[in-house]
């Protein structure tokens, strides 16, 4: 690989390559000389100014325990040359993406980095003709110090090919994007049913003639079709609860009737998931239904919240800000984002085609700045409205057959009455329904905290003096809409003035020092005081919480003062909404559709972000002086990260969050399918539909709150779990001894020769085990990945784990629920201890409401069932499930399938059993 100076053209020189293992590093010189280095030696060489080729500089720096690394990161070159394309952020991943030989050792990985860099530059060179826009971006990045700048510019023909104006305008990509067009209003959906025989026929079409015969999948599709029958009474939807064990093929089983209903009735079906992994899997499965890419783009849309999508106005603001910030890498970051934005399918920066590892490299602050995270969209008032990714995808969703969304978005949109268009949303499919309660808990809770209060203040006021924020407040977003309306302008000014009762810039430091400003900070200071006073362990590094009652002196008075201040804020916000509605009525004959949509969107934002939130806070504050409604649980909390206070607040959750879910999401729908591989709790091992396990499913899905009972069905997995798996409970490891736990993980991972997933209930214990075993596994040729340790997001780590057959991964519940790794890449799961629910105030209330100890045990069984289900994804898979906690009660063993007997044995026996079973 040849590279030159990062800032000035000159004679190319050979660049070395660096790869880092868990204990050692390897340096491949430009002259072909290979050197084995310790981590300390590699750090020293980098500190001396060497700039080698490497893959994922932040992960390398983290592994070396080094500061920021200046190097030629091949991933950055890949992101520039192949924007919006997938690549695992490893040398092996680069080789797979570029069609190179797969490396099998550190030496080969270093060689791969050289080959990959050369291939990417050659690819640039081959497509240089007509690439003036790409050249202009590369030249702008080179002038800002991009390490790949000059090699890229040279490959593209050199800066002399550019005019000065082209280089200056390189990042103004909004001029190059197409505009979307509005269509006519759409008719309401019809009510044609989907019969079971039709669903089975569509399933056969999806599977193709060479598919294996799965009777269970056909039965499942037939049952699922019941959710697509017309309803008979208002607010009484057709609901189906269906558990489909792993291997049944539930995804295609419900796509069959869903796609048929959409085609027959001219309206979309929304399919909601909990994890990004299943969203990607669904998107891939829909290739079977729509093999033509252009047709699929019209008929399938992946929808997420606005905060996930690229915002052109925010990008333009950042580009304009470059004039105020010379250098510093901002152009490099914006250049890579610009390359992606010109190639992206739909502008999704979080879980879409914007590589997660690129977000790691650029910093997540860049993503926050480039998306609508702040909720400040001006809609039709934006100069980029007709090119907006968010607006485009919302219009595409109205015309689609299938909309793939997530639980949180569906719940929020349904609560706002914003799902679909003109009543065309009538059918929902909730996959991963075992997560519905968690999603509803987040969607329907309220938090009066420093962070939430400061966010609302910023949303109303915009950027305040002394900050770097580019936030646009209400005045900038809506003043032109109410110009000439004296009452509306007066209300706007009043809202801006009253918003200053909320926590302002520097609130966190003032609360810690006990010098609050304004009623919100005064209240939160006393909340913080009460939490610390009532805490039993003042030195805890974890979140702290306490009951609101009895309140410390002064707190109730502070709550009353804040409630009064919030009422004075709510009044002008309500007047603003009334003024906007009056504009719609008064100018109905002259307003164009874009302006009407803008007014309607801003009014909804005021109601949701302002009026609704303030109303919830006022209810909470009033309850402090009176009895709290039994439907809620309230508490004060102090949020901490690694022992440092980051937020303080007053929290309210529903005891049963499925009650509002049923009212706001289920009842307005005409038909809903709720499905999962782990929907039921095997508390008694009884398959009778009247057994308690179905009662628990009815509670967790909200179906028990409906007028009519749902259709309930279970389709068991076709796998022979007794033959394909082993469940081992280790009896001689002391879970309180970190050295013993680490040794157990090491020996079990070595016995399986990789392919192991380690699950933890605490991040601190995960980090401790990683530190103790990473070197030993690396020496044995087993790569160890770890959530909360490696400088990569969880999805990327899972992708690497899936691709590297002999790697191991340590993670928490996010990994347990999001892993789909078929084949030998996952052949061992090791649980550090029984995953009992955290005994906090919220759990205390729900435990009392849902059945005491039985509720705790049901949660544990479901977590074990979900984790165990990761092991076998295909008929030929085999795996071992190990629990290192000898206190696992036998009554929880019903989490495992019938015929699977858990063996209690010592660690040495468990290691031998694991090695022998997986070797067979």
mmCIF file of N, CA and C in Angstrom, residues 649-759:
data_model
loop_
_atom_site.group_PDB
_atom_site.id
_atom_site.type_symbol
_atom_site.label_atom_id
_atom_site.label_comp_id
_atom_site.label_asym_id
_atom_site.label_seq_id
_atom_site.Cartn_x
_atom_site.Cartn_y
_atom_site.Cartn_z
ATOM 1 N N UNK A 649 -34.460 13.236 39.153
ATOM 2 C CA UNK A 649 -35.824 13.496 38.731
ATOM 3 C C UNK A 649 -36.886 12.774 39.528
ATOM 4 N N UNK A 650 -38.115 13.109 39.184
ATOM 5 C CA UNK A 650 -39.337 12.546 39.746
ATOM 6 C C UNK A 650 -39.960 11.711 38.627
ATOM 7 N N UNK A 651 -40.196 10.419 38.890
ATOM 8 C CA UNK A 651 -40.592 9.480 37.844
ATOM 9 C C UNK A 651 -41.971 8.891 38.138
ATOM 10 N N UNK A 652 -42.750 8.691 37.067
ATOM 11 C CA UNK A 652 -44.061 8.043 37.190
ATOM 12 C C UNK A 652 -44.214 7.015 36.072
ATOM 13 N N UNK A 653 -44.553 5.795 36.464
ATOM 14 C CA UNK A 653 -44.838 4.724 35.502
ATOM 15 C C UNK A 653 -46.193 4.115 35.849
ATOM 16 N N UNK A 654 -46.844 3.562 34.840
ATOM 17 C CA UNK A 654 -48.035 2.759 35.096
ATOM 18 C C UNK A 654 -47.622 1.464 35.783
ATOM 19 N N UNK A 655 -48.406 1.064 36.767
ATOM 20 C CA UNK A 655 -48.171 -0.254 37.359
ATOM 21 C C UNK A 655 -48.373 -1.319 36.282
ATOM 22 N N UNK A 656 -49.425 -1.166 35.499
ATOM 23 C CA UNK A 656 -49.683 -2.064 34.368
ATOM 24 C C UNK A 656 -49.678 -1.223 33.085
ATOM 25 N N UNK A 657 -48.557 -1.107 32.421
ATOM 26 C CA UNK A 657 -48.505 -0.266 31.214
ATOM 27 C C UNK A 657 -49.295 -0.826 30.045
ATOM 28 N N UNK A 658 -49.776 -2.069 30.166
ATOM 29 C CA UNK A 658 -50.566 -2.626 29.076
ATOM 30 C C UNK A 658 -51.999 -2.087 29.080
ATOM 31 N N UNK A 659 -52.415 -1.436 30.164
ATOM 32 C CA UNK A 659 -53.742 -0.809 30.172
ATOM 33 C C UNK A 659 -53.798 0.353 29.173
ATOM 34 N N UNK A 660 -52.870 1.321 29.213
ATOM 35 C CA UNK A 660 -52.906 2.360 28.166
ATOM 36 C C UNK A 660 -52.577 1.815 26.787
ATOM 37 N N UNK A 661 -51.743 0.785 26.716
ATOM 38 C CA UNK A 661 -51.436 0.173 25.422
ATOM 39 C C UNK A 661 -52.705 -0.390 24.783
ATOM 40 N N UNK A 662 -53.501 -1.096 25.588
ATOM 41 C CA UNK A 662 -54.741 -1.670 25.055
ATOM 42 C C UNK A 662 -55.697 -0.571 24.606
ATOM 43 N N UNK A 663 -55.776 0.500 25.389
ATOM 44 C CA UNK A 663 -56.719 1.575 25.074
ATOM 45 C C UNK A 663 -56.285 2.369 23.843
ATOM 46 N N UNK A 664 -55.000 2.686 23.747
ATOM 47 C CA UNK A 664 -54.534 3.605 22.705
ATOM 48 C C UNK A 664 -54.056 2.904 21.441
ATOM 49 N N UNK A 665 -53.626 1.640 21.546
ATOM 50 C CA UNK A 665 -53.057 0.952 20.389
ATOM 51 C C UNK A 665 -53.968 -0.165 19.901
ATOM 52 N N UNK A 666 -54.405 -1.042 20.824
ATOM 53 C CA UNK A 666 -55.181 -2.200 20.387
ATOM 54 C C UNK A 666 -56.611 -1.834 20.000
ATOM 55 N N UNK A 667 -57.313 -1.115 20.864
ATOM 56 C CA UNK A 667 -58.736 -0.867 20.628
ATOM 57 C C UNK A 667 -59.019 -0.105 19.336
ATOM 58 N N UNK A 668 -58.236 0.887 18.957
ATOM 59 C CA UNK A 668 -58.531 1.571 17.679
ATOM 60 C C UNK A 668 -58.253 0.717 16.446
ATOM 61 N N UNK A 669 -57.477 -0.348 16.590
ATOM 62 C CA UNK A 669 -57.150 -1.192 15.451
ATOM 63 C C UNK A 669 -58.306 -2.118 15.108
ATOM 64 N N UNK A 670 -58.312 -2.621 13.878
ATOM 65 C CA UNK A 670 -59.321 -3.588 13.469
ATOM 66 C C UNK A 670 -58.840 -5.026 13.683
ATOM 67 N N UNK A 671 -57.517 -5.229 13.553
ATOM 68 C CA UNK A 671 -56.970 -6.561 13.744
ATOM 69 C C UNK A 671 -55.514 -6.494 14.162
ATOM 70 N N UNK A 672 -55.135 -7.343 15.108
ATOM 71 C CA UNK A 672 -53.769 -7.327 15.638
ATOM 72 C C UNK A 672 -53.299 -8.764 15.842
ATOM 73 N N UNK A 673 -52.113 -9.053 15.327
ATOM 74 C CA UNK A 673 -51.439 -10.324 15.614
ATOM 75 C C UNK A 673 -50.278 -10.031 16.543
ATOM 76 N N UNK A 674 -50.237 -10.693 17.697
ATOM 77 C CA UNK A 674 -49.117 -10.571 18.631
ATOM 78 C C UNK A 674 -48.455 -11.936 18.733
ATOM 79 N N UNK A 675 -47.181 -11.977 18.393
ATOM 80 C CA UNK A 675 -46.513 -13.267 18.246
ATOM 81 C C UNK A 675 -45.093 -13.207 18.771
ATOM 82 N N UNK A 676 -44.560 -14.350 19.117
ATOM 83 C CA UNK A 676 -43.196 -14.457 19.625
ATOM 84 C C UNK A 676 -42.857 -15.937 19.734
ATOM 85 N N UNK A 677 -41.563 -16.222 19.788
ATOM 86 C CA UNK A 677 -41.134 -17.590 20.077
ATOM 87 C C UNK A 677 -41.171 -17.871 21.566
ATOM 88 N N UNK A 678 -41.287 -16.814 22.383
ATOM 89 C CA UNK A 678 -41.283 -16.963 23.839
ATOM 90 C C UNK A 678 -42.423 -16.150 24.436
ATOM 91 N N UNK A 679 -43.621 -16.420 23.997
ATOM 92 C CA UNK A 679 -44.779 -15.670 24.467
ATOM 93 C C UNK A 679 -45.304 -16.203 25.792
ATOM 94 N N UNK A 680 -45.159 -17.513 26.003
ATOM 95 C CA UNK A 680 -45.764 -18.169 27.160
ATOM 96 C C UNK A 680 -44.744 -18.452 28.245
ATOM 97 N N UNK A 681 -45.248 -18.514 29.467
ATOM 98 C CA UNK A 681 -44.439 -18.915 30.608
ATOM 99 C C UNK A 681 -44.763 -20.358 30.945
ATOM 100 N N UNK A 682 -43.752 -21.214 30.896
ATOM 101 C CA UNK A 682 -43.963 -22.646 31.159
ATOM 102 C C UNK A 682 -43.954 -22.908 32.661
ATOM 103 N N UNK A 683 -44.848 -22.223 33.383
ATOM 104 C CA UNK A 683 -44.838 -22.364 34.836
ATOM 105 C C UNK A 683 -45.255 -23.742 35.294
ATOM 106 N N UNK A 684 -46.079 -24.414 34.462
ATOM 107 C CA UNK A 684 -46.546 -25.730 34.884
ATOM 108 C C UNK A 684 -46.351 -26.796 33.818
ATOM 109 N N UNK A 685 -45.761 -26.396 32.695
ATOM 110 C CA UNK A 685 -45.517 -27.358 31.632
ATOM 111 C C UNK A 685 -46.766 -27.879 30.961
ATOM 112 N N UNK A 686 -47.911 -27.204 31.190
ATOM 113 C CA UNK A 686 -49.196 -27.664 30.662
ATOM 114 C C UNK A 686 -49.526 -26.900 29.386
ATOM 115 N N UNK A 687 -49.880 -27.596 28.345
ATOM 116 C CA UNK A 687 -50.217 -26.953 27.079
ATOM 117 C C UNK A 687 -51.695 -26.568 26.972
ATOM 118 N N UNK A 688 -52.471 -26.801 28.014
ATOM 119 C CA UNK A 688 -53.884 -26.449 28.009
ATOM 120 C C UNK A 688 -54.028 -24.929 27.841
ATOM 121 N N UNK A 689 -54.893 -24.490 26.918
ATOM 122 C CA UNK A 689 -55.051 -23.059 26.652
ATOM 123 C C UNK A 689 -55.659 -22.311 27.822
ATOM 124 N N UNK A 690 -56.218 -22.988 28.806
ATOM 125 C CA UNK A 690 -56.763 -22.308 29.975
ATOM 126 C C UNK A 690 -55.761 -22.263 31.109
ATOM 127 N N UNK A 691 -54.553 -22.754 30.904
ATOM 128 C CA UNK A 691 -53.552 -22.832 31.962
ATOM 129 C C UNK A 691 -53.021 -21.436 32.304
ATOM 130 N N UNK A 692 -52.401 -21.281 33.473
ATOM 131 C CA UNK A 692 -51.913 -19.973 33.913
ATOM 132 C C UNK A 692 -50.901 -19.338 32.963
ATOM 133 N N UNK A 693 -50.167 -20.151 32.196
ATOM 134 C CA UNK A 693 -49.177 -19.537 31.319
ATOM 135 C C UNK A 693 -49.856 -18.645 30.278
ATOM 136 N N UNK A 694 -51.065 -19.014 29.826
ATOM 137 C CA UNK A 694 -51.783 -18.144 28.899
ATOM 138 C C UNK A 694 -52.306 -16.907 29.600
ATOM 139 N N UNK A 695 -52.670 -17.037 30.858
ATOM 140 C CA UNK A 695 -53.115 -15.858 31.598
ATOM 141 C C UNK A 695 -51.987 -14.835 31.692
ATOM 142 N N UNK A 696 -50.774 -15.319 31.886
ATOM 143 C CA UNK A 696 -49.635 -14.401 31.936
ATOM 144 C C UNK A 696 -49.416 -13.742 30.578
ATOM 145 N N UNK A 697 -49.598 -14.507 29.501
ATOM 146 C CA UNK A 697 -49.447 -13.938 28.163
ATOM 147 C C UNK A 697 -50.514 -12.887 27.893
ATOM 148 N N UNK A 698 -51.740 -13.135 28.361
ATOM 149 C CA UNK A 698 -52.804 -12.161 28.199
ATOM 150 C C UNK A 698 -52.460 -10.863 28.926
ATOM 151 N N UNK A 699 -51.839 -10.998 30.084
ATOM 152 C CA UNK A 699 -51.466 -9.807 30.853
ATOM 153 C C UNK A 699 -50.322 -9.055 30.179
ATOM 154 N N UNK A 700 -49.315 -9.792 29.704
ATOM 155 C CA UNK A 700 -48.121 -9.128 29.134
ATOM 156 C C UNK A 700 -48.395 -8.486 27.780
ATOM 157 N N UNK A 701 -49.438 -8.908 27.093
ATOM 158 C CA UNK A 701 -49.755 -8.331 25.785
ATOM 159 C C UNK A 701 -50.889 -7.307 25.845
ATOM 160 N N UNK A 702 -51.537 -7.178 26.984
ATOM 161 C CA UNK A 702 -52.655 -6.249 27.107
ATOM 162 C C UNK A 702 -53.974 -6.816 26.634
ATOM 163 N N UNK A 703 -53.976 -8.055 26.144
ATOM 164 C CA UNK A 703 -55.202 -8.635 25.595
ATOM 165 C C UNK A 703 -56.276 -8.832 26.659
ATOM 166 N N UNK A 704 -55.873 -8.931 27.914
ATOM 167 C CA UNK A 704 -56.880 -9.141 28.959
ATOM 168 C C UNK A 704 -57.736 -7.894 29.191
ATOM 169 N N UNK A 705 -57.298 -6.751 28.672
ATOM 170 C CA UNK A 705 -58.056 -5.510 28.841
ATOM 171 C C UNK A 705 -59.092 -5.304 27.743
ATOM 172 N N UNK A 706 -59.172 -6.221 26.787
ATOM 173 C CA UNK A 706 -60.076 -6.061 25.657
ATOM 174 C C UNK A 706 -61.451 -6.669 25.949
ATOM 175 N N UNK A 707 -62.447 -6.214 25.174
ATOM 176 C CA UNK A 707 -63.809 -6.677 25.405
ATOM 177 C C UNK A 707 -63.979 -8.146 25.043
ATOM 178 N N UNK A 708 -63.335 -8.579 23.978
ATOM 179 C CA UNK A 708 -63.485 -9.965 23.520
ATOM 180 C C UNK A 708 -62.172 -10.713 23.683
ATOM 181 N N UNK A 709 -62.242 -11.998 24.000
ATOM 182 C CA UNK A 709 -61.005 -12.771 24.156
ATOM 183 C C UNK A 709 -60.321 -12.973 22.803
ATOM 184 N N UNK A 710 -59.002 -13.054 22.794
ATOM 185 C CA UNK A 710 -58.287 -13.259 21.535
ATOM 186 C C UNK A 710 -58.298 -14.728 21.123
ATOM 187 N N UNK A 711 -57.939 -14.950 19.876
ATOM 188 C CA UNK A 711 -57.611 -16.306 19.428
ATOM 189 C C UNK A 711 -56.231 -16.633 19.985
ATOM 190 N N UNK A 712 -56.074 -17.807 20.607
ATOM 191 C CA UNK A 712 -54.788 -18.182 21.203
ATOM 192 C C UNK A 712 -54.302 -19.474 20.569
ATOM 193 N N UNK A 713 -53.060 -19.480 20.146
ATOM 194 C CA UNK A 713 -52.530 -20.671 19.479
ATOM 195 C C UNK A 713 -51.055 -20.821 19.782
ATOM 196 N N UNK A 714 -50.623 -22.055 19.801
ATOM 197 C CA UNK A 714 -49.208 -22.354 20.035
ATOM 198 C C UNK A 714 -48.753 -23.370 19.006
ATOM 199 N N UNK A 715 -47.632 -23.067 18.350
ATOM 200 C CA UNK A 715 -47.041 -23.999 17.395
ATOM 201 C C UNK A 715 -45.641 -24.328 17.897
ATOM 202 N N UNK A 716 -45.418 -25.546 18.396
ATOM 203 C CA UNK A 716 -44.118 -25.871 18.999
ATOM 204 C C UNK A 716 -42.996 -25.951 17.974
ATOM 205 N N UNK A 717 -41.793 -25.791 18.461
ATOM 206 C CA UNK A 717 -40.618 -25.891 17.599
ATOM 207 C C UNK A 717 -40.460 -27.316 17.071
ATOM 208 N N UNK A 718 -40.015 -27.442 15.831
ATOM 209 C CA UNK A 718 -39.811 -28.789 15.274
ATOM 210 C C UNK A 718 -38.478 -29.411 15.679
ATOM 211 N N UNK A 719 -37.641 -28.674 16.409
ATOM 212 C CA UNK A 719 -36.301 -29.164 16.723
ATOM 213 C C UNK A 719 -36.332 -30.203 17.838
ATOM 214 N N UNK A 720 -35.358 -31.112 17.802
ATOM 215 C CA UNK A 720 -35.194 -32.130 18.842
ATOM 216 C C UNK A 720 -34.208 -31.579 19.870
ATOM 217 N N UNK A 721 -34.708 -30.757 20.781
ATOM 218 C CA UNK A 721 -33.831 -30.070 21.723
ATOM 219 C C UNK A 721 -33.089 -31.038 22.648
ATOM 220 N N UNK A 722 -33.748 -32.131 23.002
ATOM 221 C CA UNK A 722 -33.097 -33.088 23.900
ATOM 222 C C UNK A 722 -31.846 -33.674 23.258
ATOM 223 N N UNK A 723 -31.869 -33.834 21.948
ATOM 224 C CA UNK A 723 -30.713 -34.376 21.235
ATOM 225 C C UNK A 723 -29.723 -33.283 20.855
ATOM 226 N N UNK A 724 -30.219 -32.082 20.568
ATOM 227 C CA UNK A 724 -29.367 -31.035 20.006
ATOM 228 C C UNK A 724 -28.725 -30.146 21.059
ATOM 229 N N UNK A 725 -29.162 -30.217 22.315
ATOM 230 C CA UNK A 725 -28.622 -29.321 23.345
ATOM 231 C C UNK A 725 -28.314 -30.064 24.637
ATOM 232 N N UNK A 726 -27.526 -29.412 25.452
ATOM 233 C CA UNK A 726 -27.282 -29.825 26.830
ATOM 234 C C UNK A 726 -27.436 -28.599 27.724
ATOM 235 N N UNK A 727 -28.044 -28.788 28.900
ATOM 236 C CA UNK A 727 -28.179 -27.719 29.893
ATOM 237 C C UNK A 727 -27.422 -28.156 31.133
ATOM 238 N N UNK A 728 -26.443 -27.346 31.534
ATOM 239 C CA UNK A 728 -25.564 -27.674 32.657
ATOM 240 C C UNK A 728 -25.632 -26.575 33.711
ATOM 241 N N UNK A 729 -25.777 -26.968 34.964
ATOM 242 C CA UNK A 729 -25.726 -26.039 36.088
ATOM 243 C C UNK A 729 -24.476 -26.369 36.893
ATOM 244 N N UNK A 730 -23.530 -25.440 36.931
ATOM 245 C CA UNK A 730 -22.251 -25.676 37.611
ATOM 246 C C UNK A 730 -22.430 -25.424 39.103
ATOM 247 N N UNK A 731 -22.007 -26.364 39.909
ATOM 248 C CA UNK A 731 -22.312 -26.325 41.347
ATOM 249 C C UNK A 731 -21.137 -25.931 42.230
ATOM 250 N N UNK A 732 -19.923 -25.832 41.674
ATOM 251 C CA UNK A 732 -18.777 -25.556 42.537
ATOM 252 C C UNK A 732 -18.048 -24.266 42.172
ATOM 253 N N UNK A 733 -18.740 -23.313 41.549
ATOM 254 C CA UNK A 733 -18.184 -21.986 41.289
ATOM 255 C C UNK A 733 -18.900 -20.987 42.186
ATOM 256 N N UNK A 734 -18.118 -20.218 42.946
ATOM 257 C CA UNK A 734 -18.675 -19.202 43.829
ATOM 258 C C UNK A 734 -18.901 -17.937 43.005
ATOM 259 N N UNK A 735 -20.158 -17.603 42.749
ATOM 260 C CA UNK A 735 -20.468 -16.479 41.862
ATOM 261 C C UNK A 735 -20.014 -15.142 42.443
ATOM 262 N N UNK A 736 -19.733 -15.101 43.746
ATOM 263 C CA UNK A 736 -19.260 -13.855 44.368
ATOM 264 C C UNK A 736 -17.755 -13.681 44.240
ATOM 265 N N UNK A 737 -17.058 -14.698 43.712
ATOM 266 C CA UNK A 737 -15.606 -14.638 43.544
ATOM 267 C C UNK A 737 -15.270 -14.368 42.081
ATOM 268 N N UNK A 738 -14.830 -13.156 41.738
ATOM 269 C CA UNK A 738 -14.544 -12.829 40.338
ATOM 270 C C UNK A 738 -13.519 -13.750 39.699
ATOM 271 N N UNK A 739 -12.512 -14.202 40.482
ATOM 272 C CA UNK A 739 -11.493 -15.066 39.897
ATOM 273 C C UNK A 739 -12.083 -16.408 39.489
ATOM 274 N N UNK A 740 -12.996 -16.950 40.301
ATOM 275 C CA UNK A 740 -13.616 -18.229 39.959
ATOM 276 C C UNK A 740 -14.548 -18.094 38.754
ATOM 277 N N UNK A 741 -15.315 -17.011 38.707
ATOM 278 C CA UNK A 741 -16.228 -16.802 37.583
ATOM 279 C C UNK A 741 -15.434 -16.641 36.289
ATOM 280 N N UNK A 742 -14.359 -15.851 36.330
ATOM 281 C CA UNK A 742 -13.537 -15.636 35.139
ATOM 282 C C UNK A 742 -12.904 -16.942 34.675
ATOM 283 N N UNK A 743 -12.405 -17.730 35.617
ATOM 284 C CA UNK A 743 -11.788 -19.008 35.250
ATOM 285 C C UNK A 743 -12.798 -19.936 34.594
ATOM 286 N N UNK A 744 -14.034 -19.913 35.088
ATOM 287 C CA UNK A 744 -15.074 -20.761 34.496
ATOM 288 C C UNK A 744 -15.364 -20.336 33.059
ATOM 289 N N UNK A 745 -15.497 -19.033 32.829
ATOM 290 C CA UNK A 745 -15.718 -18.552 31.455
ATOM 291 C C UNK A 745 -14.559 -18.946 30.546
ATOM 292 N N UNK A 746 -13.343 -18.756 31.032
ATOM 293 C CA UNK A 746 -12.172 -19.084 30.204
ATOM 294 C C UNK A 746 -12.163 -20.541 29.800
ATOM 295 N N UNK A 747 -12.352 -21.432 30.753
ATOM 296 C CA UNK A 747 -12.264 -22.859 30.461
ATOM 297 C C UNK A 747 -13.412 -23.336 29.581
ATOM 298 N N UNK A 748 -14.587 -22.801 29.790
ATOM 299 C CA UNK A 748 -15.724 -23.198 28.955
ATOM 300 C C UNK A 748 -15.553 -22.684 27.524
ATOM 301 N N UNK A 749 -15.089 -21.449 27.361
ATOM 302 C CA UNK A 749 -14.862 -20.904 26.022
ATOM 303 C C UNK A 749 -13.764 -21.682 25.292
ATOM 304 N N UNK A 750 -12.746 -22.088 26.032
ATOM 305 C CA UNK A 750 -11.685 -22.878 25.409
ATOM 306 C C UNK A 750 -12.196 -24.270 25.051
ATOM 307 N N UNK A 751 -13.061 -24.835 25.908
ATOM 308 C CA UNK A 751 -13.609 -26.171 25.631
ATOM 309 C C UNK A 751 -14.460 -26.177 24.363
ATOM 310 N N UNK A 752 -15.162 -25.061 24.111
ATOM 311 C CA UNK A 752 -15.993 -24.991 22.903
ATOM 312 C C UNK A 752 -15.196 -24.521 21.702
ATOM 313 N N UNK A 753 -13.934 -24.119 21.938
ATOM 314 C CA UNK A 753 -13.069 -23.590 20.877
ATOM 315 C C UNK A 753 -13.719 -22.384 20.206
ATOM 316 N N UNK A 754 -14.280 -21.501 21.043
ATOM 317 C CA UNK A 754 -14.962 -20.316 20.536
ATOM 318 C C UNK A 754 -16.441 -20.562 20.352
ATOM 319 N N UNK A 755 -17.118 -19.613 19.703
ATOM 320 C CA UNK A 755 -18.558 -19.740 19.491
ATOM 321 C C UNK A 755 -19.352 -19.598 20.766
ATOM 322 N N UNK A 756 -18.780 -18.891 21.777
ATOM 323 C CA UNK A 756 -19.441 -18.771 23.069
ATOM 324 C C UNK A 756 -20.008 -17.386 23.309
ATOM 325 N N UNK A 757 -21.181 -17.350 23.917
ATOM 326 C CA UNK A 757 -21.832 -16.102 24.308
ATOM 327 C C UNK A 757 -21.931 -16.082 25.821
ATOM 328 N N UNK A 758 -21.296 -15.100 26.446
ATOM 329 C CA UNK A 758 -21.354 -14.951 27.897
ATOM 330 C C UNK A 758 -22.323 -13.852 28.278
ATOM 331 N N UNK A 759 -23.277 -14.156 29.148
ATOM 332 C CA UNK A 759 -24.320 -13.206 29.516
ATOM 333 C C UNK A 759 -24.187 -12.804 30.975
#
